[in-house]
Structures are given as structure tokens and as C-alpha cells.
Amino acid sequence: AKDYELRQYETAKWVSTVIKGETQKEAMRQGFWKLFHYIQGKNEKEMKIDMTVPVTCLVKSGCADFKISFFLPHEHQDSPPQPTDADVFVEERKAAGIFVRSFGGFASPEKYAEEAEVLSRILRNRGQPFHEDFFYTAGYDSPFKLFNRHNEVWYFKK
């Protein structure tokens, strides 16, 4: 469909942290830095890991906790170094079908919520079953990139 796509993602490991009781924008900021320190060597092997995209944020309906995640590069999928920060953890996300809506510009929490609402409406109208109680935001660009930015919202297929 021109307004969304269905992607199949394989099982993969991500490094994540949960930020509680902050705004989504502040949770993203705090979470990003915790994960950035992990890839800069704040891990059991004191190993630097390449930055990857996207940076995702799990948004649950009616919940003020946000899970921020970095995808672990392929060379670290089998045995990622364990975090030394107690708030950072490695998780395995199972293979899944994901409905994706892409958009440009600088994405705010409000813009992500608006795009997620558009995507959920389209999926409901087309009779596509999906998990409606949460979505992920996915950002692909450095804050210093000014043009041709790429952002996504993801709903998991049921």
C-alpha cells in the first residue's frame, strides 16, 4: 500500500533501557545517552560498538514508561557484551510482521503519535489485525541532519 508497508523482521538482539515517569522527549534523551555510553564501552568487555539505526522507542497506551533501544550490529548478535549499567539490558525481539508508516522532517512525540493514529486508522479500515495497545517509533537520523530525514512508526501484526 502506498501509505504503509508490511515488513518481516527476523529475530534480533537490541540493547535497551526503560525510562520511567518522564515525558517521551526527555525519556528519549536520557535513554539515548544511556545506550550511547554502552556502545562507547560501558560494557563488560569495554568494547566500542558501532552506532546503528534505527533508534526505537516503545510507546504503550496509558503508560508513562518508555523503552528506548539500539539495534545491535550483526557482528554482535551472537554474543553482545553485557552492559555494566544496571538500567541497560540486552533483549531478543522475536521475528515479526510489522506495519510501517514512514514520514520525513524532525519528529516530535506529537508527530509520532499523529502518524501512529493515521496508521492505526488505515489498518483498521483495511481489516488488518494488529496489536493496538503499543507502537514503536523509529528514528534513523542524527539530530544534526537537517534535510531528507526518515522516521517511522511501527505496529506489530497479529
Coordinates of N, CA, C and O in Angstrom, one line a residue, residues 11-147:
T11 N 14.3 -12.5 14.0 CA 14.7 -12.4 15.4 C 16.0 -11.7 15.5 O 17.0 -11.9 14.7
A12 N 16.1 -10.8 16.5 CA 17.4 -10.0 16.6 C 17.5 -9.4 18.0 O 16.5 -9.3 18.7
K13 N 18.8 -9.2 18.4 CA 19.1 -8.6 19.7 C 19.2 -7.1 19.6 O 19.8 -6.5 18.7
W14 N 18.6 -6.4 20.6 CA 18.7 -5.0 20.8 C 19.2 -4.7 22.2 O 19.0 -5.5 23.1
V15 N 19.9 -3.6 22.3 CA 20.2 -3.1 23.7 C 19.2 -2.0 24.0 O 18.9 -1.2 23.2
S16 N 18.7 -2.1 25.3 CA 17.6 -1.3 25.6 C 17.7 -0.7 27.1 O 18.5 -1.3 27.9
T17 N 16.9 0.3 27.3 CA 16.7 0.8 28.7 C 15.3 1.3 28.8 O 14.7 1.8 27.8
V18 N 14.8 1.3 30.0 CA 13.4 1.8 30.2 C 13.5 3.0 31.1 O 14.2 3.0 32.2
I19 N 12.9 4.1 30.6 CA 12.9 5.4 31.4 C 11.5 5.6 31.9 O 10.5 5.6 31.1
K20 N 11.3 5.8 33.2 CA 10.0 5.9 33.8 C 9.7 7.3 34.2 O 10.6 8.0 34.7
G21 N 8.4 7.7 34.0 CA 7.9 8.9 34.6 C 8.5 10.2 34.0 O 8.4 11.2 34.7
E22 N 8.9 10.1 32.8 CA 9.4 11.3 32.1 C 8.5 11.5 30.9 O 7.8 10.6 30.5
T23 N 8.6 12.7 30.3 CA 7.9 12.9 29.0 C 8.6 12.0 28.0 O 9.8 11.6 28.2
Q24 N 8.0 11.8 26.9 CA 8.6 10.9 25.9 C 9.9 11.6 25.3 O 10.9 10.9 25.2
K25 N 9.9 12.9 25.2 CA 11.0 13.6 24.7 C 12.2 13.5 25.6 O 13.3 13.2 25.2
E26 N 11.9 13.6 26.9 CA 13.0 13.5 27.9 C 13.5 12.1 28.1 O 14.6 11.8 28.2
A27 N 12.5 11.1 28.0 CA 12.9 9.7 28.0 C 13.8 9.3 26.9 O 14.8 8.6 27.1
M28 N 13.5 9.9 25.7 CA 14.3 9.6 24.5 C 15.7 10.1 24.8 O 16.7 9.5 24.5
R29 N 15.8 11.4 25.3 CA 17.1 12.0 25.6 C 17.9 11.1 26.6 O 19.1 10.8 26.3
Q30 N 17.3 10.8 27.7 CA 18.0 10.1 28.8 C 18.4 8.7 28.3 O 19.5 8.2 28.5
G31 N 17.4 8.0 27.6 CA 17.6 6.7 27.1 C 18.7 6.6 26.1 O 19.6 5.7 26.1
F32 N 18.7 7.6 25.1 CA 19.8 7.7 24.1 C 21.1 7.7 24.8 O 22.0 6.9 24.4
W33 N 21.3 8.6 25.8 CA 22.7 8.7 26.4 C 23.1 7.4 27.1 O 24.2 7.0 27.1
K34 N 22.1 6.8 27.8 CA 22.5 5.5 28.5 C 23.0 4.5 27.5 O 24.0 3.8 27.7
L35 N 22.3 4.4 26.4 CA 22.6 3.4 25.3 C 23.9 3.8 24.6 O 24.7 3.0 24.3
F36 N 24.1 5.1 24.4 CA 25.3 5.6 23.7 C 26.5 5.3 24.6 O 27.5 4.9 24.1
H37 N 26.4 5.4 25.9 CA 27.5 5.1 26.8 C 27.8 3.6 26.7 O 29.0 3.2 26.7
Y38 N 26.8 2.8 26.6 CA 27.0 1.3 26.4 C 27.8 1.1 25.1 O 28.8 0.3 25.2
I39 N 27.5 1.6 24.0 CA 28.2 1.4 22.8 C 29.6 2.0 22.7 O 30.4 1.6 22.0
Q40 N 29.8 3.0 23.6 CA 31.1 3.7 23.7 C 32.0 2.9 24.6 O 33.2 3.4 24.9
G41 N 31.6 1.8 25.2 CA 32.5 1.0 26.0 C 32.0 0.7 27.4 O 32.7 0.1 28.2
K42 N 30.8 1.2 27.8 CA 30.3 1.0 29.2 C 29.6 -0.4 29.2 O 28.4 -0.5 29.3
N43 N 30.5 -1.4 29.0 CA 30.0 -2.8 28.9 C 31.1 -3.7 29.5 O 32.3 -3.2 29.6
E44 N 30.8 -4.9 29.7 CA 31.8 -5.8 30.4 C 33.1 -6.0 29.6 O 34.1 -6.3 30.2
K45 N 33.0 -5.9 28.3 CA 34.2 -6.1 27.5 C 34.9 -4.7 27.2 O 35.9 -4.7 26.5
E46 N 34.4 -3.6 27.7 CA 34.9 -2.3 27.5 C 35.1 -2.1 26.0 O 36.1 -1.5 25.5
M47 N 34.1 -2.6 25.2 CA 34.2 -2.7 23.8 C 33.4 -1.6 23.1 O 32.2 -1.3 23.6
K48 N 34.0 -0.9 22.1 CA 33.2 0.1 21.4 C 32.4 -0.7 20.3 O 32.9 -1.6 19.7
I49 N 31.2 -0.2 20.1 CA 30.3 -0.9 19.2 C 29.8 0.2 18.2 O 29.4 1.3 18.7
D50 N 29.7 -0.1 17.0 CA 29.2 0.9 16.0 C 27.8 1.3 16.3 O 26.9 0.4 16.7
M51 N 27.5 2.6 16.1 CA 26.1 3.1 16.2 C 25.3 2.5 15.1 O 25.8 2.5 13.9
T52 N 24.1 2.1 15.3 CA 23.2 1.6 14.2 C 21.9 2.4 14.2 O 21.6 3.1 15.2
V53 N 21.1 2.2 13.2 CA 19.8 2.7 13.2 C 18.8 1.6 12.9 O 19.3 0.6 12.3
P54 N 17.6 1.7 13.2 CA 17.0 2.9 13.9 C 17.2 2.9 15.4 O 17.6 1.8 16.0
V55 N 16.9 4.0 16.0 CA 16.8 4.1 17.5 C 15.2 4.0 17.7 O 14.5 4.8 17.0
T56 N 14.8 3.0 18.4 CA 13.4 2.8 18.6 C 12.9 3.2 20.0 O 13.7 3.2 21.0
C57 N 11.7 3.6 20.1 CA 11.0 3.9 21.4 C 9.7 3.2 21.5 O 8.9 3.4 20.6
L58 N 9.5 2.3 22.5 CA 8.2 1.6 22.7 C 7.3 2.5 23.4 O 7.6 3.0 24.5
V59 N 6.1 2.8 22.8 CA 5.1 3.7 23.4 C 3.9 2.8 23.7 O 3.3 2.2 22.8
K60 N 3.5 2.7 25.0 CA 2.3 1.9 25.3 C 1.2 2.8 25.7 O 1.4 3.8 26.4
S61 N 0.0 2.5 25.3 CA -1.2 3.3 25.7 C -1.3 3.5 27.2 O -1.2 2.5 27.9
G62 N -1.5 4.7 27.6 CA -1.7 5.0 29.0 C -0.6 4.7 29.9 O -0.8 4.5 31.1
C63 N 0.6 4.6 29.4 CA 1.8 4.2 30.2 C 2.9 5.3 30.1 O 3.1 5.8 29.0
A64 N 3.5 5.7 31.2 CA 4.5 6.7 31.2 C 5.9 6.2 31.2 O 6.9 6.9 31.5
D65 N 6.0 4.9 30.9 CA 7.4 4.3 30.8 C 7.7 4.1 29.3 O 6.8 3.7 28.5
F66 N 8.9 4.4 28.9 CA 9.3 4.3 27.5 C 10.6 3.5 27.4 O 11.5 3.7 28.1
K67 N 10.5 2.5 26.5 CA 11.7 1.6 26.3 C 12.4 2.1 25.0 O 11.9 2.1 24.0
I68 N 13.7 2.6 25.2 CA 14.5 3.1 24.1 C 15.5 2.0 23.8 O 16.0 1.3 24.7
S69 N 15.7 1.8 22.5 CA 16.5 0.6 22.0 C 17.4 1.0 20.9 O 17.0 1.8 20.0
F70 N 18.6 0.4 20.8 CA 19.5 0.4 19.7 C 19.6 -1.0 19.2 O 19.8 -1.9 19.9
F71 N 19.6 -1.1 17.8 CA 19.8 -2.4 17.2 C 21.3 -2.8 17.4 O 22.1 -1.9 17.2
L72 N 21.6 -4.0 17.8 CA 23.0 -4.4 17.9 C 23.5 -4.9 16.5 O 22.8 -5.6 15.8
P73 N 24.7 -4.4 16.1 CA 25.2 -4.7 14.8 C 25.4 -6.3 14.6 O 25.5 -7.0 15.6
H74 N 25.3 -6.7 13.4 CA 25.3 -8.2 13.1 C 26.5 -8.9 13.8 O 26.3 -10.0 14.3
E75 N 27.6 -8.3 13.8 CA 28.8 -9.0 14.4 C 28.7 -9.2 15.9 O 29.4 -10.0 16.5
H76 N 27.7 -8.5 16.5 CA 27.5 -8.7 18.0 C 26.2 -9.4 18.3 O 25.9 -9.6 19.5
Q77 N 25.5 -9.9 17.3 CA 24.2 -10.6 17.6 C 24.4 -11.8 18.4 O 23.6 -12.1 19.2
D78 N 25.4 -12.6 18.1 CA 25.6 -13.9 18.8 C 26.0 -13.7 20.3 O 25.4 -14.5 21.1
S79 N 26.9 -12.8 20.6 CA 27.3 -12.7 22.0 C 27.6 -11.2 22.2 O 28.8 -10.8 22.3
P80 N 26.6 -10.4 22.4 CA 26.8 -9.0 22.7 C 27.4 -8.8 24.1 O 27.1 -9.6 25.0
P81 N 28.3 -7.8 24.3 CA 28.9 -7.6 25.6 C 27.8 -7.2 26.6 O 26.9 -6.4 26.2
Q82 N 27.8 -7.7 27.8 CA 26.8 -7.3 28.8 C 27.0 -5.9 29.3 O 28.1 -5.5 29.5
P83 N 25.9 -5.2 29.4 CA 26.0 -3.8 30.0 C 26.5 -3.8 31.4 O 26.3 -4.8 32.1
T84 N 27.2 -2.8 31.8 CA 27.6 -2.6 33.2 C 26.7 -1.7 33.9 O 26.7 -1.6 35.1
D85 N 25.9 -0.9 33.2 CA 24.8 -0.1 33.8 C 23.6 -1.0 34.1 O 23.1 -1.6 33.2
A86 N 23.2 -1.0 35.3 CA 22.1 -1.8 35.7 C 20.8 -1.5 35.0 O 19.9 -2.3 34.9
D87 N 20.7 -0.3 34.5 CA 19.4 0.1 33.8 C 19.4 -0.3 32.3 O 18.5 0.0 31.6
V88 N 20.5 -0.8 31.8 CA 20.7 -1.2 30.4 C 20.7 -2.7 30.3 O 21.3 -3.4 31.1
F89 N 20.0 -3.2 29.3 CA 19.9 -4.7 29.1 C 19.8 -5.1 27.6 O 19.4 -4.2 26.8
V90 N 20.2 -6.3 27.4 CA 20.2 -6.8 26.0 C 18.9 -7.7 25.9 O 18.6 -8.5 26.8
E91 N 18.1 -7.4 24.9 CA 16.9 -8.2 24.7 C 16.8 -8.8 23.3 O 17.4 -8.3 22.4
E92 N 16.1 -9.9 23.2 CA 15.9 -10.5 21.9 C 14.5 -10.3 21.5 O 13.6 -10.7 22.2
R93 N 14.3 -9.7 20.4 CA 12.9 -9.5 19.8 C 12.7 -10.6 18.8 O 13.5 -10.8 17.9
K94 N 11.6 -11.3 19.0 CA 11.3 -12.4 18.1 C 10.9 -11.9 16.7 O 10.5 -10.7 16.5
A95 N 11.1 -12.8 15.7 CA 10.7 -12.4 14.3 C 9.2 -12.0 14.3 O 8.4 -12.5 15.1
A96 N 8.9 -11.0 13.5 CA 7.5 -10.5 13.5 C 7.3 -9.7 12.2 O 8.2 -9.2 11.5
G97 N 6.0 -9.7 11.9 CA 5.5 -8.9 10.8 C 5.2 -7.5 11.4 O 4.5 -7.4 12.4
I98 N 5.7 -6.4 10.7 CA 5.5 -5.1 11.3 C 4.9 -4.2 10.2 O 5.5 -4.1 9.1
F99 N 3.8 -3.5 10.6 CA 3.3 -2.5 9.7 C 4.0 -1.2 9.9 O 4.1 -0.8 11.1
V100 N 4.5 -0.6 8.9 CA 5.4 0.6 9.0 C 4.8 1.7 8.2 O 4.5 1.6 7.0
R101 N 4.8 2.9 8.8 CA 4.4 4.2 8.1 C 5.6 5.1 8.3 O 6.1 5.3 9.4
S102 N 6.1 5.6 7.1 CA 7.3 6.5 7.1 C 6.9 7.9 6.9 O 5.9 8.2 6.2
F103 N 7.7 8.8 7.5 CA 7.5 10.2 7.2 C 8.8 11.0 7.4 O 9.7 10.5 8.1
G104 N 8.9 12.2 6.9 CA 10.1 13.0 7.0 C 10.0 14.1 8.1 O 9.1 14.1 8.9
G105 N 11.0 14.9 8.0 CA 11.1 16.1 8.9 C 11.6 15.7 10.3 O 12.1 14.6 10.5
F106 N 11.6 16.7 11.2 CA 12.0 16.4 12.6 C 10.8 15.9 13.4 O 9.8 16.5 13.4
A107 N 10.9 14.7 13.9 CA 9.8 14.0 14.5 C 9.7 14.4 16.0 O 10.7 14.2 16.8
S108 N 8.6 14.9 16.4 CA 8.3 15.1 17.9 C 7.4 14.0 18.4 O 6.8 13.3 17.6
P109 N 7.3 13.8 19.7 CA 6.4 12.8 20.2 C 5.0 13.0 19.6 O 4.3 12.1 19.3
E110 N 4.6 14.3 19.5 CA 3.3 14.6 18.9 C 3.1 14.1 17.5 O 2.1 13.6 17.1
K111 N 4.2 14.4 16.7 CA 4.1 13.9 15.3 C 4.1 12.4 15.2 O 3.4 11.8 14.4
Y112 N 4.9 11.7 16.1 CA 4.9 10.2 16.1 C 3.5 9.8 16.4 O 3.0 8.8 15.8
A113 N 2.9 10.4 17.4 CA 1.5 9.9 17.9 C 0.5 10.2 16.7 O -0.4 9.3 16.5
E114 N 0.6 11.3 16.1 CA -0.3 11.6 14.9 C -0.1 10.6 13.8 O -1.1 10.1 13.3
E115 N 1.1 10.2 13.5 CA 1.4 9.3 12.4 C 0.9 7.9 12.8 O 0.4 7.1 12.0
A116 N 1.1 7.5 14.1 CA 0.6 6.2 14.6 C -0.9 6.1 14.5 O -1.5 5.1 14.2
E117 N -1.6 7.3 14.8 CA -3.0 7.3 14.7 C -3.5 7.1 13.3 O -4.4 6.4 13.0
V118 N -2.8 7.8 12.4 CA -3.1 7.6 10.9 C -3.0 6.1 10.5 O -3.8 5.6 9.9
L119 N -1.8 5.6 10.9 CA -1.6 4.2 10.5 C -2.6 3.2 11.2 O -3.1 2.3 10.5
S120 N -2.9 3.4 12.4 CA -3.9 2.5 13.1 C -5.3 2.6 12.4 O -6.0 1.6 12.2
R121 N -5.6 3.8 12.0 CA -6.9 4.0 11.3 C -6.9 3.3 9.9 O -7.9 2.6 9.6
I122 N -5.8 3.4 9.2 CA -5.7 2.8 7.9 C -5.8 1.2 8.1 O -6.6 0.6 7.4
L123 N -5.1 0.7 9.1 CA -5.1 -0.7 9.3 C -6.5 -1.2 9.7 O -6.9 -2.3 9.2
R124 N -7.1 -0.5 10.6 CA -8.5 -0.9 11.0 C -9.4 -0.9 9.8 O -10.2 -1.8 9.6
N125 N -9.4 0.2 9.0 CA -10.2 0.3 7.8 C -10.0 -0.8 6.8 O -10.9 -1.2 6.1
R126 N -8.8 -1.3 6.7 CA -8.5 -2.4 5.8 C -8.6 -3.8 6.4 O -8.2 -4.8 5.8
G127 N -9.0 -3.8 7.7 CA -9.3 -5.1 8.3 C -8.0 -5.9 8.6 O -8.0 -7.1 8.7
Q128 N -6.9 -5.1 8.8 CA -5.6 -5.8 9.2 C -5.5 -5.9 10.7 O -5.5 -4.9 11.4
P129 N -5.4 -7.1 11.2 CA -5.3 -7.3 12.6 C -3.8 -6.9 13.1 O -2.9 -7.3 12.5
F130 N -3.8 -6.1 14.2 CA -2.5 -5.6 14.7 C -2.7 -5.4 16.2 O -3.8 -5.2 16.7
H131 N -1.5 -5.3 16.9 CA -1.5 -5.0 18.4 C -1.7 -3.5 18.5 O -0.8 -2.8 18.3
E132 N -2.9 -3.2 19.0 CA -3.3 -1.7 19.1 C -2.8 -1.0 20.4 O -2.9 0.2 20.5
D133 N -2.4 -1.8 21.4 CA -2.1 -1.2 22.7 C -0.6 -0.7 22.8 O -0.3 -0.1 23.8
F134 N 0.2 -0.8 21.7 CA 1.5 -0.2 21.7 C 2.0 0.0 20.3 O 1.5 -0.6 19.4
F135 N 2.9 0.9 20.1 CA 3.6 1.1 18.9 C 5.0 1.5 19.2 O 5.4 1.8 20.3
Y136 N 5.9 1.4 18.1 CA 7.3 1.8 18.2 C 7.5 3.0 17.4 O 6.9 3.1 16.3
T137 N 8.3 3.9 17.8 CA 8.8 5.0 17.0 C 10.2 4.5 16.5 O 10.9 3.8 17.3
A138 N 10.6 4.9 15.3 CA 11.9 4.6 14.8 C 12.5 5.8 14.1 O 11.9 6.3 13.2
G139 N 13.6 6.2 14.7 CA 14.3 7.4 14.1 C 15.6 6.9 13.5 O 16.3 6.0 14.0
Y140 N 15.9 7.4 12.3 CA 17.1 7.0 11.5 C 18.2 8.0 11.4 O 19.2 7.7 10.8
D141 N 18.0 9.2 11.8 CA 18.9 10.3 11.5 C 19.5 10.9 12.8 O 18.9 11.0 13.8
S142 N 20.8 11.4 12.6 CA 21.4 12.2 13.7 C 20.6 13.5 13.8 O 20.1 14.0 12.9
P143 N 20.7 14.0 15.0 CA 20.0 15.3 15.2 C 20.6 16.4 14.4 O 20.0 17.5 14.1
F144 N 21.8 16.2 13.8 CA 22.5 17.2 13.0 C 22.1 17.2 11.6 O 22.5 18.0 10.8
K145 N 21.4 16.1 11.2 CA 21.0 16.0 9.8 C 19.7 16.9 9.6 O 18.7 16.7 10.3
L146 N 19.8 17.8 8.7 CA 18.7 18.8 8.5 C 17.7 18.5 7.5 O 16.5 18.8 7.6
F147 N 18.1 17.7 6.4 CA 17.2 17.5 5.3 C 17.1 16.0 5.0 O 17.9 15.2 5.4

